Coordinates of C-alpha atoms in Angstrom, one line a residue:
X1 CA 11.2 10.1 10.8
X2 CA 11.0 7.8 7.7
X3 CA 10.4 4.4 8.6
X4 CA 13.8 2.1 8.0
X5 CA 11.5 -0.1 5.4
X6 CA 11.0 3.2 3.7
X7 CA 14.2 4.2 2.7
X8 CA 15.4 2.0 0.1
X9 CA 11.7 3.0 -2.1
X10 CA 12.6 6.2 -1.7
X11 CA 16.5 5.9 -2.6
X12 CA 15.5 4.2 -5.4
X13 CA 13.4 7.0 -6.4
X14 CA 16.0 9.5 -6.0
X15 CA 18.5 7.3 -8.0
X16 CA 16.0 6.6 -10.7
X17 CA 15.4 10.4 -10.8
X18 CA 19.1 10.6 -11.5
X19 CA 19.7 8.2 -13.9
X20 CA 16.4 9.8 -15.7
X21 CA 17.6 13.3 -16.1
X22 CA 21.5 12.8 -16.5
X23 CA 21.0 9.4 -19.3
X24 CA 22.1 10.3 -22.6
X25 CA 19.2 11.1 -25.5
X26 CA 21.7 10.9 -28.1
X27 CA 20.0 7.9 -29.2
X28 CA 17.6 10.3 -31.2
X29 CA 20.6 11.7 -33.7
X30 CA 21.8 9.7 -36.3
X31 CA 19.7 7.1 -36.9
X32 CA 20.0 5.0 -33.3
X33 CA 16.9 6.2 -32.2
X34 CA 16.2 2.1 -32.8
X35 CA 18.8 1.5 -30.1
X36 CA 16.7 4.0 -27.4
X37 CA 13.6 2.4 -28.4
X38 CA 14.9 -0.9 -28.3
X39 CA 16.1 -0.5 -24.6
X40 CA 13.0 1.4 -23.7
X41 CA 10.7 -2.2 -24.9
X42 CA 13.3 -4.4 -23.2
X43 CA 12.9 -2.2 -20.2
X44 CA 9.0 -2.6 -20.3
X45 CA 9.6 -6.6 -20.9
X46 CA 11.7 -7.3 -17.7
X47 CA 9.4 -5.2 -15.3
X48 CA 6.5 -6.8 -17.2
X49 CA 8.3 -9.9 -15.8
X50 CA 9.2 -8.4 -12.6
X51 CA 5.2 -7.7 -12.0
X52 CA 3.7 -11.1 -13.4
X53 CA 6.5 -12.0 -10.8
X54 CA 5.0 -10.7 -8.1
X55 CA 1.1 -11.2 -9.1
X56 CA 2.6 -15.4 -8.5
X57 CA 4.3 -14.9 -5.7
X58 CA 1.2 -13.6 -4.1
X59 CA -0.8 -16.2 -5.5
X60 CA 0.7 -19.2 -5.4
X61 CA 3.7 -18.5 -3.2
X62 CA 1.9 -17.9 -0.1
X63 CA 4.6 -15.5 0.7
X64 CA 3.4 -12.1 1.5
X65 CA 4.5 -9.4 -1.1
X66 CA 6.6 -6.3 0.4
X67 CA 5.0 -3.0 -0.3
X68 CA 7.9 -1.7 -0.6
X69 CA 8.8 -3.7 -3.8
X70 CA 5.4 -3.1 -5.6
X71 CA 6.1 0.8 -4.8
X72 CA 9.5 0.5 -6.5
X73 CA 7.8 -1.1 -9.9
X74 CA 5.5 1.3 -10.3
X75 CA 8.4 4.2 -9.8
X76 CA 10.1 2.3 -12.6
X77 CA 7.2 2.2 -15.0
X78 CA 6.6 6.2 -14.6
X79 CA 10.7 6.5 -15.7
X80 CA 10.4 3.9 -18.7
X81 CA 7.8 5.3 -20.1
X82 CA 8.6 8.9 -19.5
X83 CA 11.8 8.2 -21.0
X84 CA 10.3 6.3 -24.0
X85 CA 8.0 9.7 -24.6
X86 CA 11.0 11.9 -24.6
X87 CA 13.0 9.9 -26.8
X88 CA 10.0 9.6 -29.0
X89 CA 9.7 13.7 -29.2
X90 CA 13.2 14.4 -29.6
X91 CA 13.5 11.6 -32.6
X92 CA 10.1 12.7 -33.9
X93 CA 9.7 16.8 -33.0
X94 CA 6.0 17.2 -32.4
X95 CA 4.4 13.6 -31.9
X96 CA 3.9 14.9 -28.6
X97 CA 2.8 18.3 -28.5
X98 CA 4.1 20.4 -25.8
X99 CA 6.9 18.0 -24.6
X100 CA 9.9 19.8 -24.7
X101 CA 11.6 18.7 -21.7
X102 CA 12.5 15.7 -19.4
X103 CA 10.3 17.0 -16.9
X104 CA 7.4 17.6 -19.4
X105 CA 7.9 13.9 -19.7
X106 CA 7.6 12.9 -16.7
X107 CA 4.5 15.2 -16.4
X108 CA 3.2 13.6 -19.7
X109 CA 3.6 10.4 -18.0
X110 CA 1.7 10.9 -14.9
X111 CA -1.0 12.7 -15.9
X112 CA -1.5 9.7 -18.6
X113 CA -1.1 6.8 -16.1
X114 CA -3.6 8.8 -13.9
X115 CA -5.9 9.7 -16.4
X116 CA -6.0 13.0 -15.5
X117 CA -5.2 14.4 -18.9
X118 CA -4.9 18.2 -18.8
X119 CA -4.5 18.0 -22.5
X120 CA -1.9 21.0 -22.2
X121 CA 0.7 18.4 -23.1
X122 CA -1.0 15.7 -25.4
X123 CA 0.0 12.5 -28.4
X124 CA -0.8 15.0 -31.4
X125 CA 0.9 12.2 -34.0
X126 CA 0.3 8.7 -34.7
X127 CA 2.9 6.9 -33.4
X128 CA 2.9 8.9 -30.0
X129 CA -1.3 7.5 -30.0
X130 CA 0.5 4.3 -30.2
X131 CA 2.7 4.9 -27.6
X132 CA 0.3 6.1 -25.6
X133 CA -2.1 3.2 -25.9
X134 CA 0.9 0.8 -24.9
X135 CA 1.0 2.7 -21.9
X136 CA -3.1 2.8 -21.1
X137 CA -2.8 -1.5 -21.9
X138 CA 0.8 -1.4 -20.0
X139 CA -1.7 0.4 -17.1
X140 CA -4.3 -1.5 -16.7
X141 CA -2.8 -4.6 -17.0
X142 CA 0.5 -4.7 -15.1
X143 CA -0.3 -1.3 -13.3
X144 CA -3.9 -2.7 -12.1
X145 CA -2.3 -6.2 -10.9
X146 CA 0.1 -4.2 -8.5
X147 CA -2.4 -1.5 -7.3
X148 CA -4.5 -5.3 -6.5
X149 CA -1.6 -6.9 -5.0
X150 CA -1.0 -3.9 -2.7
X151 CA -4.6 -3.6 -1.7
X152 CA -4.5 -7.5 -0.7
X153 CA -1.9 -7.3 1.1
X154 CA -2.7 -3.7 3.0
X155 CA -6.4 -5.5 3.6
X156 CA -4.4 -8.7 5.1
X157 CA -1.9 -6.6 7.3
X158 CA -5.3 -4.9 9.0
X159 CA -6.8 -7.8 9.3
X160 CA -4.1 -9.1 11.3
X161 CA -3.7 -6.0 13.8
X162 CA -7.5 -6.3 14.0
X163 CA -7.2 -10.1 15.5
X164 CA -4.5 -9.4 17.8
X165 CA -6.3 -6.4 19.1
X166 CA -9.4 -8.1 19.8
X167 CA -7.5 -11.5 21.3
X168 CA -8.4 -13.8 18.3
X169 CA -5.3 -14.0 16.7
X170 CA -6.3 -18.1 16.0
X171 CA -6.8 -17.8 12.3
X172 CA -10.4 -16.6 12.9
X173 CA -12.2 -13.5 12.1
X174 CA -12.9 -11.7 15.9
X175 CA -16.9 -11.8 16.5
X176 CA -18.8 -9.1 15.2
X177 CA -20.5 -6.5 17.1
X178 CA -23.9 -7.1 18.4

C-alpha cells in the first residue's frame, strides 16, 4: 500500500496529467499564441521561485525539506515545459519534428530533461533549439538544485536511522568498524 505521505505527489500527478491533456491549445490560432507563451514563462518564473525557495529553506532555514514537495516541482517542470513544446509546434508546425501530439510532448520532454535523446522526436527549427536550451539551463540549474536538495536530505534521513540503530543518537556519528 502507498505510504499516506505519498498520496498527495501522486494526486498531484494525476491532476497535473489532467489539466495537461484536457487545457485548451487554442492559444496557437489567431495570433494569441503570445498569450500561451506568456503563461508558459510565468509558469517557469514562479516554480523557478518555488525551487530557489526550497534550495533556502534547506540552507538557511534549518528546516528539513519534504521529499514529497521537491517530487511535486519537478512533476511540474516536465508539464510546463511539455506544454510550452506543444504550444510551440502547434503555433509553429515543424519546429519540432515529430511532435504531433500531447503525449509526443511529454515524451519530447523527458527524453530532453534526461538526456536520453532518441532523436526520433527532435528541435529541427531555431526557435524550438532555443526552447530547448532554456530547458537544458532550466535543468541544470533549478532541476540540479532539487535532485541536490533531495540527495541531502535522503543522506541525512539515513544517517539518522543509522544512529538510532547503533545507540548514538547524541548528535555524533556511531564509531566505525574496526
Amino acid at each position: 500500500m502507498i505510504a499516506v505521505r505519498w498520496r498527495r505527489p501522486i494526486a498531484a500527478l494525476v491532476g497535473l496529467m489532467v489539466i495537461y491533456y484536457t487545457i485548451p491549445s487554442g492559444f496557437t490560432t489567431n495570433g494569441r499564441f503570445f498569450v500561451g507563451l506568456a503563461t508558459t514563462i510565468a509558469a517557469l518564473v514562479l516554480l523557478a521561485w518555488a525551487i530557489t525557495s526550497q534550495v533556502r529553506k534547506q540552507m538557511f532555514g534549518g528546516t528539513e525539506v519534504a521529499v514529497q514537495s521537491l517530487v511535486l516541482l519537478v512533476e511540474m517542470v516536465v508539464v510546463v515545459f511539455a506544454y510550452g513544446f506543444y504550444l510551440l509546434e502547434q503555433a509553429r508546425p515543424g519546429e519540432i519534428a515529430g511532435l504531433d501530439t500531447r503525449t509526443d510532448s511529454l515524451y519530447f520532454t523527458l527524453t530532453t530533461m534526461t538526456t536520453v535523446g532518441y532523436g526520433d522526436i527532435h528541435a529541427a527549427g531555431q526557435v524550438a533549439r532555443v526552447v530547448v536550451l532554456v530547458q537544458l539551463f532550466f535543468n541544470v540549474v533549478f532541476v540540479g538544485a532539487l535532485v541536490s536538495i533531495l540527495t541531502a536530505t535522503l543522506r541525512g534521513r539515513v544517517e539518522q536511522r543509522v544512529r538510532r540503530k547503533s545507540g548514538g543518537d547524541d548528535g555524533q556519528a556511531p564509531p566505525s568498524p574496526p
